[in-house]
Amino acid sequence: NAGVMQNPRHLVRRRGQEARLRCSPMKGHSHVYWYRQLPEEGLKFMVYLQKENIIDESGMPKERFSAEFPKEGPSILRIQQVVRGDSAAYFCASSRGRGQDEQYFGPGTRLTVT
Amino acid sequence: TQLLEQSPQFLSIQEGENLTVYCNSSSVFSSLQWYRQEPGEGPVLLVTVVTGGEVKKLKRLTFQFGDARKDSSLHITAAQTGDTGLYLCAGPAGVTGGTSYGKLTFGQGTILTVHP
């Protein structure tokens, strides 16, 4: 009965480095969502993926950010050339299907850019 | 863009008191979810309300969905210190013909502190 798993839980990167955040959805769930929570701000949608497909990336910054959900393995959110403004908590959620299905969140990855 | 506004932003009460948190929008939502988030953790789903006027109870928590499906409330009876946390309402963002786009839009949250 494992829930949504994310790793690492904490990640420290220097400016200019790359950050890779991983998310394994709940068993039986094939839809993955990434959200970002900045200090003093609410949760903001970034991207919605199904296996091998990006369904909606309307919340992703145009540059440096990318996401994938391969046929095998976890979903990955990749941030290239990180800047201090990327410091935030990144949450992954999963659902069984699209539409009205409820989303269940992982514990998050706290990214700190020094 | 569908927005959700929560009030109050902060709530500090004594153990045993009752409280209500509100979640309002000018848009109609097909459903609304309530989550609770503790520091350093992800949001935990408490409930989903779907039908206008619906009332759901979860022990001391009562959730209501407005008749017009534009607002919701969370009422906690006899608050306990374990209720302390960030309460978030969320709803599907962008609904066309009853089909959600999948992504959720969140309110800013209500930070509840219950003192012993």
PDB file of C-alpha atoms in Angstrom:
ATOM      1  CA  ASN A   1       0.000   0.000   0.000  1.00  0.00           C
ATOM      2  CA  ALA A   2       2.835   2.362  -0.726  1.00  0.00           C
ATOM      3  CA  GLY A   3       1.772   5.903  -1.418  1.00  0.00           C
ATOM      4  CA  VAL A   4       3.380   8.332  -3.809  1.00  0.00           C
ATOM      5  CA  MET A   5       7.131   8.226  -3.367  1.00  0.00           C
ATOM      6  CA  GLN A   6       9.504  11.061  -4.056  1.00  0.00           C
ATOM      7  CA  ASN A   7      13.246  11.257  -3.840  1.00  0.00           C
ATOM      8  CA  PRO A   8      15.359  12.798  -2.759  1.00  0.00           C
ATOM      9  CA  ARG A   9      13.482  14.458   0.096  1.00  0.00           C
ATOM     10  CA  HIS A  10      16.072  17.216   0.268  1.00  0.00           C
ATOM     11  CA  LEU A  11      18.366  18.392  -2.504  1.00  0.00           C
ATOM     12  CA  VAL A  12      20.998  21.097  -2.373  1.00  0.00           C
ATOM     13  CA  ARG A  13      22.435  22.429  -5.595  1.00  0.00           C
ATOM     14  CA  ARG A  14      24.756  25.285  -6.438  1.00  0.00           C
ATOM     15  CA  ARG A  15      23.699  27.855  -8.992  1.00  0.00           C
ATOM     16  CA  GLY A  16      24.208  26.510 -12.501  1.00  0.00           C
ATOM     17  CA  GLN A  17      23.945  22.828 -11.575  1.00  0.00           C
ATOM     18  CA  GLU A  18      21.191  20.457 -12.604  1.00  0.00           C
ATOM     19  CA  ALA A  19      18.488  19.106 -10.313  1.00  0.00           C
ATOM     20  CA  ARG A  20      16.655  15.831 -10.928  1.00  0.00           C
ATOM     21  CA  LEU A  21      13.568  15.061  -8.889  1.00  0.00           C
ATOM     22  CA  ARG A  22      11.965  11.638  -9.018  1.00  0.00           C
ATOM     23  CA  CYS A  23       8.409  10.516  -8.424  1.00  0.00           C
ATOM     24  CA  SER A  24       6.905   7.048  -8.306  1.00  0.00           C
ATOM     25  CA  PRO A  25       3.093   7.129  -8.387  1.00  0.00           C
ATOM     26  CA  MET A  26       0.811   5.008  -6.259  1.00  0.00           C
ATOM     27  CA  LYS A  27       0.270   1.471  -7.445  1.00  0.00           C
ATOM     28  CA  GLY A  28      -2.400   1.420 -10.108  1.00  0.00           C
ATOM     29  CA  HIS A  29      -2.056   5.115 -10.911  1.00  0.00           C
ATOM     30  CA  SER A  30      -0.970   6.132 -14.381  1.00  0.00           C
ATOM     31  CA  HIS A  31      -1.363   9.913 -14.151  1.00  0.00           C
ATOM     32  CA  VAL A  32       1.290  12.106 -12.578  1.00  0.00           C
ATOM     33  CA  TYR A  33       1.209  15.802 -11.733  1.00  0.00           C
ATOM     34  CA  TRP A  34       3.997  18.081 -10.553  1.00  0.00           C
ATOM     35  CA  TYR A  35       3.347  21.123  -8.377  1.00  0.00           C
ATOM     36  CA  ARG A  36       5.657  23.721  -6.887  1.00  0.00           C
ATOM     37  CA  GLN A  37       5.215  25.436  -3.537  1.00  0.00           C
ATOM     38  CA  LEU A  38       7.258  28.575  -3.103  1.00  0.00           C
ATOM     39  CA  PRO A  39       7.739  30.156   0.324  1.00  0.00           C
ATOM     40  CA  GLU A  40       4.696  32.264   1.224  1.00  0.00           C
ATOM     41  CA  GLU A  41       2.852  31.036  -1.870  1.00  0.00           C
ATOM     42  CA  GLY A  42       0.357  28.309  -2.506  1.00  0.00           C
ATOM     43  CA  LEU A  43       0.744  25.190  -4.570  1.00  0.00           C
ATOM     44  CA  LYS A  44       1.045  25.911  -8.276  1.00  0.00           C
ATOM     45  CA  PHE A  45       0.524  23.384 -11.035  1.00  0.00           C
ATOM     46  CA  MET A  46       3.480  22.739 -13.300  1.00  0.00           C
ATOM     47  CA  VAL A  47       2.900  19.722 -15.532  1.00  0.00           C
ATOM     48  CA  TYR A  48       0.611  16.724 -16.039  1.00  0.00           C
ATOM     49  CA  LEU A  49       1.901  13.514 -17.570  1.00  0.00           C
ATOM     50  CA  GLN A  50       0.764  10.063 -18.481  1.00  0.00           C
ATOM     51  CA  LYS A  51       3.120   7.263 -19.397  1.00  0.00           C
ATOM     52  CA  GLU A  52       5.289   8.539 -22.270  1.00  0.00           C
ATOM     53  CA  ASN A  53       3.050  11.559 -22.811  1.00  0.00           C
ATOM     54  CA  ILE A  54       2.967  15.141 -21.607  1.00  0.00           C
ATOM     55  CA  ILE A  55      -0.708  16.051 -21.331  1.00  0.00           C
ATOM     56  CA  ASP A  56      -0.482  19.607 -20.018  1.00  0.00           C
ATOM     57  CA  GLU A  57       2.676  21.631 -19.390  1.00  0.00           C
ATOM     58  CA  SER A  58       0.994  25.010 -19.128  1.00  0.00           C
ATOM     59  CA  GLY A  59       2.511  25.669 -15.705  1.00  0.00           C
ATOM     60  CA  MET A  60       6.098  24.885 -16.620  1.00  0.00           C
ATOM     61  CA  PRO A  61       8.583  27.726 -17.019  1.00  0.00           C
ATOM     62  CA  LYS A  62       9.545  28.016 -20.674  1.00  0.00           C
ATOM     63  CA  GLU A  63      13.234  27.457 -20.122  1.00  0.00           C
ATOM     64  CA  ARG A  64      15.373  25.097 -18.044  1.00  0.00           C
ATOM     65  CA  PHE A  65      12.488  22.919 -16.836  1.00  0.00           C
ATOM     66  CA  SER A  66      11.462  19.604 -18.355  1.00  0.00           C
ATOM     67  CA  ALA A  67       9.522  16.551 -17.249  1.00  0.00           C
ATOM     68  CA  GLU A  68       9.110  13.003 -18.400  1.00  0.00           C
ATOM     69  CA  PHE A  69       7.244   9.862 -17.394  1.00  0.00           C
ATOM     70  CA  PRO A  70       8.827   6.954 -19.250  1.00  0.00           C
ATOM     71  CA  LYS A  71       7.220   3.608 -19.904  1.00  0.00           C
ATOM     72  CA  GLU A  72       9.381   2.097 -17.189  1.00  0.00           C
ATOM     73  CA  GLY A  73      10.557   3.884 -14.076  1.00  0.00           C
ATOM     74  CA  PRO A  74       9.612   7.002 -12.198  1.00  0.00           C
ATOM     75  CA  SER A  75       8.562  10.377 -13.486  1.00  0.00           C
ATOM     76  CA  ILE A  76      11.411  12.878 -13.477  1.00  0.00           C
ATOM     77  CA  LEU A  77      11.305  16.648 -13.172  1.00  0.00           C
ATOM     78  CA  ARG A  78      14.552  18.114 -14.421  1.00  0.00           C
ATOM     79  CA  ILE A  79      15.766  21.635 -13.773  1.00  0.00           C
ATOM     80  CA  GLN A  80      18.847  22.722 -15.661  1.00  0.00           C
ATOM     81  CA  GLN A  81      21.174  25.541 -14.600  1.00  0.00           C
ATOM     82  CA  VAL A  82      19.334  26.138 -11.353  1.00  0.00           C
ATOM     83  CA  VAL A  83      19.010  29.643  -9.928  1.00  0.00           C
ATOM     84  CA  ARG A  84      18.191  30.763  -6.394  1.00  0.00           C
ATOM     85  CA  GLY A  85      14.590  31.435  -7.411  1.00  0.00           C
ATOM     86  CA  ASP A  86      14.134  27.721  -8.079  1.00  0.00           C
ATOM     87  CA  SER A  87      14.425  27.011  -4.337  1.00  0.00           C
ATOM     88  CA  ALA A  88      11.072  25.570  -3.360  1.00  0.00           C
ATOM     89  CA  ALA A  89       9.228  22.424  -2.385  1.00  0.00           C
ATOM     90  CA  TYR A  90       8.291  20.317  -5.397  1.00  0.00           C
ATOM     91  CA  PHE A  91       5.401  17.917  -4.997  1.00  0.00           C
ATOM     92  CA  CYS A  92       4.291  15.074  -7.153  1.00  0.00           C
ATOM     93  CA  ALA A  93       0.742  13.765  -7.132  1.00  0.00           C
ATOM     94  CA  SER A  94      -0.827  10.811  -8.862  1.00  0.00           C
ATOM     95  CA  SER A  95      -4.314   9.713  -9.818  1.00  0.00           C
ATOM     96  CA  ARG A  96      -5.850   6.596 -11.240  1.00  0.00           C
ATOM     97  CA  GLY A  97      -7.315   8.354 -14.240  1.00  0.00           C
ATOM     98  CA  ARG A  98      -8.152  11.701 -15.687  1.00  0.00           C
ATOM     99  CA  GLY A  99     -11.062  13.927 -14.895  1.00  0.00           C
ATOM    100  CA  GLN A 100     -12.676  13.771 -11.490  1.00  0.00           C
ATOM    101  CA  ASP A 101     -10.212  11.338  -9.957  1.00  0.00           C
ATOM    102  CA  GLU A 102      -8.646  12.426  -6.711  1.00  0.00           C
ATOM    103  CA  GLN A 103      -4.981  13.255  -6.557  1.00  0.00           C
ATOM    104  CA  TYR A 104      -2.694  11.884  -3.865  1.00  0.00           C
ATOM    105  CA  PHE A 105       0.489  13.714  -3.019  1.00  0.00           C
ATOM    106  CA  GLY A 106       3.967  12.577  -2.187  1.00  0.00           C
ATOM    107  CA  PRO A 107       6.068  14.028   0.651  1.00  0.00           C
ATOM    108  CA  GLY A 108       7.849  16.441  -1.664  1.00  0.00           C
ATOM    109  CA  THR A 109      11.425  17.314  -2.526  1.00  0.00           C
ATOM    110  CA  ARG A 110      12.848  20.435  -0.907  1.00  0.00           C
ATOM    111  CA  LEU A 111      15.266  22.018  -3.334  1.00  0.00           C
ATOM    112  CA  THR A 112      17.725  24.569  -2.016  1.00  0.00           C
ATOM    113  CA  VAL A 113      19.924  26.458  -4.448  1.00  0.00           C
ATOM    114  CA  THR A 114      22.999  28.031  -2.896  1.00  0.00           C
TER     115      THR A 114
ATOM    116  CA  THR B   1      -8.478  31.095 -14.871  1.00  0.00           C
ATOM    117  CA  GLN B   2     -10.464  29.711 -11.956  1.00  0.00           C
ATOM    118  CA  LEU B   3      -9.324  31.121  -8.618  1.00  0.00           C
ATOM    119  CA  LEU B   4     -10.005  29.924  -5.094  1.00  0.00           C
ATOM    120  CA  GLU B   5      -9.806  32.310  -2.168  1.00  0.00           C
ATOM    121  CA  GLN B   6      -9.521  31.010   1.352  1.00  0.00           C
ATOM    122  CA  SER B   7     -10.264  32.834   4.552  1.00  0.00           C
ATOM    123  CA  PRO B   8      -9.031  33.427   7.074  1.00  0.00           C
ATOM    124  CA  GLN B   9      -5.372  33.164   6.148  1.00  0.00           C
ATOM    125  CA  PHE B  10      -4.350  32.577   9.768  1.00  0.00           C
ATOM    126  CA  LEU B  11      -6.365  31.167  12.644  1.00  0.00           C
ATOM    127  CA  SER B  12      -5.090  30.785  16.196  1.00  0.00           C
ATOM    128  CA  ILE B  13      -7.453  29.231  18.721  1.00  0.00           C
ATOM    129  CA  GLN B  14      -7.543  27.338  22.015  1.00  0.00           C
ATOM    130  CA  GLU B  15      -8.143  23.642  22.264  1.00  0.00           C
ATOM    131  CA  GLY B  16     -11.860  22.892  22.483  1.00  0.00           C
ATOM    132  CA  GLU B  17     -13.017  25.832  20.380  1.00  0.00           C
ATOM    133  CA  ASN B  18     -14.907  25.530  17.113  1.00  0.00           C
ATOM    134  CA  LEU B  19     -13.782  27.084  13.848  1.00  0.00           C
ATOM    135  CA  THR B  20     -14.770  27.467  10.218  1.00  0.00           C
ATOM    136  CA  VAL B  21     -12.551  27.918   7.181  1.00  0.00           C
ATOM    137  CA  TYR B  22     -13.989  29.214   3.930  1.00  0.00           C
ATOM    138  CA  CYS B  23     -13.103  28.599   0.315  1.00  0.00           C
ATOM    139  CA  ASN B  24     -14.737  30.860  -2.260  1.00  0.00           C
ATOM    140  CA  SER B  25     -14.695  31.343  -5.999  1.00  0.00           C
ATOM    141  CA  SER B  26     -16.572  33.265  -8.656  1.00  0.00           C
ATOM    142  CA  SER B  27     -16.395  30.151 -10.851  1.00  0.00           C
ATOM    143  CA  VAL B  28     -18.317  26.905 -10.709  1.00  0.00           C
ATOM    144  CA  PHE B  29     -16.287  23.846  -9.814  1.00  0.00           C
ATOM    145  CA  SER B  30     -17.244  20.288 -10.679  1.00  0.00           C
ATOM    146  CA  SER B  31     -15.764  19.219  -7.341  1.00  0.00           C
ATOM    147  CA  LEU B  32     -13.649  20.575  -4.517  1.00  0.00           C
ATOM    148  CA  GLN B  33     -11.069  18.819  -2.417  1.00  0.00           C
ATOM    149  CA  TRP B  34      -9.784  19.692   1.045  1.00  0.00           C
ATOM    150  CA  TYR B  35      -6.241  18.821   2.034  1.00  0.00           C
ATOM    151  CA  ARG B  36      -4.234  19.199   5.222  1.00  0.00           C
ATOM    152  CA  GLN B  37      -0.511  19.753   5.074  1.00  0.00           C
ATOM    153  CA  GLU B  38       1.927  19.547   7.963  1.00  0.00           C
ATOM    154  CA  PRO B  39       5.369  21.187   7.897  1.00  0.00           C
ATOM    155  CA  GLY B  40       7.828  19.254   5.777  1.00  0.00           C
ATOM    156  CA  GLU B  41       5.178  16.944   4.355  1.00  0.00           C
ATOM    157  CA  GLY B  42       2.912  16.762   1.346  1.00  0.00           C
ATOM    158  CA  PRO B  43      -0.803  17.604   1.354  1.00  0.00           C
ATOM    159  CA  VAL B  44      -3.019  14.805   2.612  1.00  0.00           C
ATOM    160  CA  LEU B  45      -6.444  14.476   1.036  1.00  0.00           C
ATOM    161  CA  LEU B  46      -9.248  14.839   3.586  1.00  0.00           C
ATOM    162  CA  VAL B  47     -12.369  14.839   1.454  1.00  0.00           C
ATOM    163  CA  THR B  48     -13.866  15.472  -1.981  1.00  0.00           C
ATOM    164  CA  VAL B  49     -17.249  17.137  -2.357  1.00  0.00           C
ATOM    165  CA  VAL B  50     -19.014  16.792  -5.667  1.00  0.00           C
ATOM    166  CA  THR B  51     -22.722  17.603  -5.397  1.00  0.00           C
ATOM    167  CA  GLY B  52     -24.023  21.112  -4.744  1.00  0.00           C
ATOM    168  CA  GLY B  53     -25.267  21.336  -1.155  1.00  0.00           C
ATOM    169  CA  GLU B  54     -23.398  18.208  -0.157  1.00  0.00           C
ATOM    170  CA  VAL B  55     -22.298  17.805   3.458  1.00  0.00           C
ATOM    171  CA  LYS B  56     -19.638  15.306   4.479  1.00  0.00           C
ATOM    172  CA  LYS B  57     -18.446  14.516   7.966  1.00  0.00           C
ATOM    173  CA  LEU B  58     -15.093  13.134   8.992  1.00  0.00           C
ATOM    174  CA  LYS B  59     -15.135  12.722  12.780  1.00  0.00           C
ATOM    175  CA  ARG B  60     -15.042  16.312  14.123  1.00  0.00           C
ATOM    176  CA  LEU B  61     -14.661  17.826  10.644  1.00  0.00           C
ATOM    177  CA  THR B  62     -17.677  18.847   8.588  1.00  0.00           C
ATOM    178  CA  PHE B  63     -17.298  19.829   4.949  1.00  0.00           C
ATOM    179  CA  GLN B  64     -19.960  21.586   2.934  1.00  0.00           C
ATOM    180  CA  PHE B  65     -20.185  22.329  -0.782  1.00  0.00           C
ATOM    181  CA  GLY B  66     -22.261  25.359  -1.727  1.00  0.00           C
ATOM    182  CA  ASP B  67     -25.489  24.876  -3.658  1.00  0.00           C
ATOM    183  CA  ALA B  68     -24.037  26.705  -6.644  1.00  0.00           C
ATOM    184  CA  ARG B  69     -20.744  24.768  -6.386  1.00  0.00           C
ATOM    185  CA  LYS B  70     -18.761  27.999  -6.089  1.00  0.00           C
ATOM    186  CA  ASP B  71     -17.788  27.743  -2.440  1.00  0.00           C
ATOM    187  CA  SER B  72     -17.047  25.312   0.333  1.00  0.00           C
ATOM    188  CA  SER B  73     -16.466  25.385   4.053  1.00  0.00           C
ATOM    189  CA  LEU B  74     -14.661  23.281   6.604  1.00  0.00           C
ATOM    190  CA  HIS B  75     -15.938  23.337  10.165  1.00  0.00           C
ATOM    191  CA  ILE B  76     -13.988  21.777  13.009  1.00  0.00           C
ATOM    192  CA  THR B  77     -15.763  21.076  16.286  1.00  0.00           C
ATOM    193  CA  ALA B  78     -13.831  21.018  19.551  1.00  0.00           C
ATOM    194  CA  ALA B  79     -10.437  21.573  17.952  1.00  0.00           C
ATOM    195  CA  GLN B  80      -7.474  19.587  19.213  1.00  0.00           C
ATOM    196  CA  THR B  81      -3.760  20.365  19.051  1.00  0.00           C
ATOM    197  CA  GLY B  82      -3.427  17.613  16.469  1.00  0.00           C
ATOM    198  CA  ASP B  83      -5.596  19.658  14.092  1.00  0.00           C
ATOM    199  CA  THR B  84      -2.803  22.189  13.730  1.00  0.00           C
ATOM    200  CA  GLY B  85      -1.670  22.523  10.129  1.00  0.00           C
ATOM    201  CA  LEU B  86      -2.202  24.165   6.774  1.00  0.00           C
ATOM    202  CA  TYR B  87      -5.630  23.555   5.279  1.00  0.00           C
ATOM    203  CA  LEU B  88      -5.954  23.815   1.529  1.00  0.00           C
ATOM    204  CA  CYS B  89      -8.942  23.717  -0.750  1.00  0.00           C
ATOM    205  CA  ALA B  90      -8.440  22.725  -4.371  1.00  0.00           C
ATOM    206  CA  GLY B  91     -10.502  22.145  -7.452  1.00  0.00           C
ATOM    207  CA  PRO B  92     -10.063  21.013 -11.047  1.00  0.00           C
ATOM    208  CA  ALA B  93      -8.775  23.929 -13.089  1.00  0.00           C
ATOM    209  CA  GLY B  94     -10.528  24.391 -16.377  1.00  0.00           C
ATOM    210  CA  VAL B  95     -13.619  22.349 -17.003  1.00  0.00           C
ATOM    211  CA  THR B  96     -15.139  22.015 -20.438  1.00  0.00           C
ATOM    212  CA  GLY B  97     -18.232  19.968 -20.975  1.00  0.00           C
ATOM    213  CA  GLY B  98     -17.760  18.299 -17.602  1.00  0.00           C
ATOM    214  CA  THR B  99     -14.290  16.936 -18.383  1.00  0.00           C
ATOM    215  CA  SER B 100     -11.532  18.173 -16.128  1.00  0.00           C
ATOM    216  CA  TYR B 101      -8.162  19.046 -17.549  1.00  0.00           C
ATOM    217  CA  GLY B 102      -6.640  17.111 -14.635  1.00  0.00           C
ATOM    218  CA  LYS B 103      -4.649  19.841 -12.958  1.00  0.00           C
ATOM    219  CA  LEU B 104      -5.775  21.330  -9.655  1.00  0.00           C
ATOM    220  CA  THR B 105      -5.927  24.956  -8.664  1.00  0.00           C
ATOM    221  CA  PHE B 106      -5.315  25.620  -4.975  1.00  0.00           C
ATOM    222  CA  GLY B 107      -6.382  28.289  -2.531  1.00  0.00           C
ATOM    223  CA  GLN B 108      -3.650  30.110  -0.615  1.00  0.00           C
ATOM    224  CA  GLY B 109      -4.371  28.034   2.453  1.00  0.00           C
ATOM    225  CA  THR B 110      -5.390  28.634   6.056  1.00  0.00           C
ATOM    226  CA  ILE B 111      -2.740  28.141   8.718  1.00  0.00           C
ATOM    227  CA  LEU B 112      -4.482  26.779  11.811  1.00  0.00           C
ATOM    228  CA  THR B 113      -2.759  26.744  15.181  1.00  0.00           C
ATOM    229  CA  VAL B 114      -4.525  25.095  18.083  1.00  0.00           C
ATOM    230  CA  HIS B 115      -3.040  25.917  21.482  1.00  0.00           C
ATOM    231  CA  PRO B 116      -3.331  23.535  24.443  1.00  0.00           C
TER     232      PRO B 116
END
